[in-house]
Short mmCIF file of C-alpha atoms in Angstrom, two decimals:
data_model
loop_
_atom_site.label_atom_id
_atom_site.label_comp_id
_atom_site.label_asym_id
_atom_site.label_seq_id
_atom_site.Cartn_x
_atom_site.Cartn_y
_atom_site.Cartn_z
CA MET A 188 25.64 -5.21 11.39
CA ASP A 189 28.63 -7.32 10.41
CA VAL A 190 28.86 -9.13 7.09
CA ASN A 191 31.88 -11.39 6.70
CA GLY A 192 33.70 -9.37 9.32
CA VAL A 193 32.98 -6.01 7.66
CA ARG A 194 30.89 -3.60 9.59
CA CYS A 195 27.95 -2.23 7.50
CA TYR A 196 25.58 0.54 8.39
CA GLU A 197 22.10 -0.07 7.00
CA GLY A 198 20.33 2.88 5.42
CA ARG A 199 23.10 5.32 6.23
CA GLN A 200 25.52 6.96 3.87
CA SER A 201 28.45 9.05 4.95
CA ALA A 202 27.96 12.67 4.08
CA ILE A 203 30.93 14.78 3.19
CA PRO A 204 30.10 18.49 3.22
CA GLY A 205 29.86 19.85 -0.33
CA GLN A 206 29.83 16.38 -1.90
CA ASP A 207 27.28 15.78 -4.67
CA ARG A 208 25.81 12.39 -3.81
CA SER A 209 23.35 12.28 -6.70
CA LEU A 210 23.88 9.80 -9.47
CA PRO A 211 25.10 11.05 -12.85
CA GLY A 212 22.19 11.98 -15.12
CA THR A 213 19.83 12.79 -12.26
CA GLU A 214 18.20 16.10 -11.47
CA GLY A 215 16.68 16.39 -8.04
CA GLY A 216 16.08 12.65 -7.80
CA ARG A 217 14.72 12.27 -11.35
CA THR A 218 16.79 10.59 -14.01
CA GLU A 219 17.27 12.18 -17.41
CA PHE A 220 15.18 9.40 -18.93
CA GLU A 221 12.26 10.13 -16.59
CA ARG A 222 12.44 13.81 -17.44
CA LEU A 223 12.47 13.11 -21.19
CA LEU A 224 9.65 10.60 -20.85
CA GLN A 225 7.45 13.09 -19.02
CA GLU A 226 8.33 15.82 -21.52
CA ARG A 227 7.45 13.49 -24.42
CA ALA A 228 4.13 12.62 -22.77
CA LYS A 229 3.29 16.34 -22.62
CA THR A 230 4.15 16.96 -26.25
CA GLY A 231 3.00 13.67 -27.77
CA LEU A 232 -0.10 13.39 -29.90
CA ASN A 233 -3.27 12.19 -28.18
CA PHE A 234 -6.38 10.63 -29.72
CA SER A 235 -9.85 11.58 -28.51
CA LYS A 236 -12.31 8.78 -27.76
CA HIS A 237 -14.21 9.75 -30.91
CA ALA A 238 -11.07 9.53 -33.06
CA ALA A 239 -10.12 6.16 -31.57
CA LYS A 240 -13.62 4.85 -32.26
CA ARG A 241 -13.51 6.09 -35.86
CA MET A 242 -10.08 4.52 -36.40
CA ASN A 243 -11.39 1.16 -35.22
CA GLU A 244 -14.54 1.41 -37.33
CA ARG A 245 -12.64 2.45 -40.43
CA GLY A 246 -9.73 0.05 -40.07
CA ILE A 247 -7.03 2.72 -39.79
CA ALA A 248 -3.94 1.24 -38.16
CA VAL A 249 -1.43 3.55 -36.50
CA ASP A 250 2.16 2.39 -36.26
CA ALA A 251 5.28 4.16 -34.99
CA HIS A 252 6.10 5.52 -38.46
CA LEU A 253 2.63 7.05 -38.89
CA MET A 254 2.73 8.53 -35.37
CA ASN A 255 6.08 10.12 -36.15
CA ASP A 256 4.72 11.57 -39.40
CA LEU A 257 1.61 12.90 -37.65
CA GLU A 258 3.62 14.50 -34.84
CA HIS A 259 5.96 16.09 -37.38
CA ALA A 260 2.98 17.45 -39.37
CA VAL A 261 1.41 18.88 -36.20
CA GLU A 262 4.69 20.57 -35.24
CA ASN A 263 4.94 22.15 -38.70
CA ALA A 264 1.33 23.34 -38.47
CA LYS A 265 1.97 24.75 -34.99
CA LYS A 266 4.94 26.74 -36.29
CA LYS A 267 2.64 28.31 -38.89
CA GLY A 268 0.02 29.22 -36.26
CA ALA A 269 -2.59 26.59 -37.16
CA LYS A 270 -5.35 25.82 -34.67
CA ASP A 271 -7.33 23.02 -36.36
CA VAL A 272 -5.59 21.14 -39.16
CA ALA A 273 -6.48 18.37 -41.60
CA ILE A 274 -3.47 16.10 -42.04
CA ILE A 275 -3.94 14.25 -45.32
CA GLY A 276 -1.96 11.12 -46.07
CA PRO A 277 -2.21 7.71 -47.70
CA GLN A 278 -3.84 6.20 -44.57
CA GLY A 279 -6.57 8.83 -44.55
CA VAL A 280 -7.27 12.22 -43.01
CA PHE A 281 -6.61 13.11 -39.39
CA ILE A 282 -8.30 16.25 -38.03
CA VAL A 283 -6.11 17.60 -35.23
CA ASN A 284 -6.68 20.33 -32.67
CA VAL A 285 -3.15 21.74 -32.62
CA PRO A 286 -3.16 23.63 -29.26
CA ASN A 287 -4.29 20.44 -27.46
CA ASN A 288 -2.20 18.02 -29.59
CA THR A 289 -5.33 15.93 -30.02
CA VAL A 290 -6.63 14.03 -33.03
CA VAL A 291 -10.37 14.73 -32.90
CA THR A 292 -11.50 12.52 -35.79
CA THR A 293 -10.21 10.45 -38.68
CA MET A 294 -11.42 9.38 -42.11
CA SER A 295 -10.14 6.68 -44.39
CA GLN A 296 -9.63 7.37 -48.09
CA GLN A 297 -12.92 5.55 -48.85
CA ASP A 298 -14.86 7.80 -46.44
CA MET A 299 -13.90 11.02 -48.24
CA ARG A 300 -16.71 10.91 -50.80
CA GLU A 301 -17.81 14.52 -50.28
CA LYS A 302 -14.23 15.81 -50.04
CA VAL A 303 -15.38 18.73 -47.88
CA PHE A 304 -13.78 19.58 -44.53
CA THR A 305 -15.27 22.16 -42.20
CA ASN A 306 -14.00 23.84 -39.04
CA ILE A 307 -10.32 23.68 -40.01
CA ASP A 308 -7.94 26.52 -40.71
CA SER A 309 -5.06 24.57 -42.26
CA ALA A 310 -4.14 21.43 -44.13
CA VAL A 311 -0.90 19.45 -44.22
CA LEU A 312 -0.13 16.90 -46.92
CA MET A 313 1.96 13.91 -45.86
#
């Protein structure tokens, strides 16, 4: 095909033996951003359906700052060998299954009348 007198080959690139034709920042066709995004998705904190329902019922809002604090608390608990942790902060309590990175339930400050937590092995204060 000719464009303005210049011959173009559609869909074909010249291959020079030994030449790295990948774009900078790519690994096997994946960009560095894609790799980091997928890695973050694997390590990020998830919320069970039950926890999401409780958050809605109890008016607990999660913003980026709170998510960062929760993820940091879970990482610290993981380093200490925790399996099920109560993360206690001003927004309430988040019960997290550490191996699965999953918040299993939440309580607001008003809901902690009994102040008893069962089936946890650790607590983190935020």
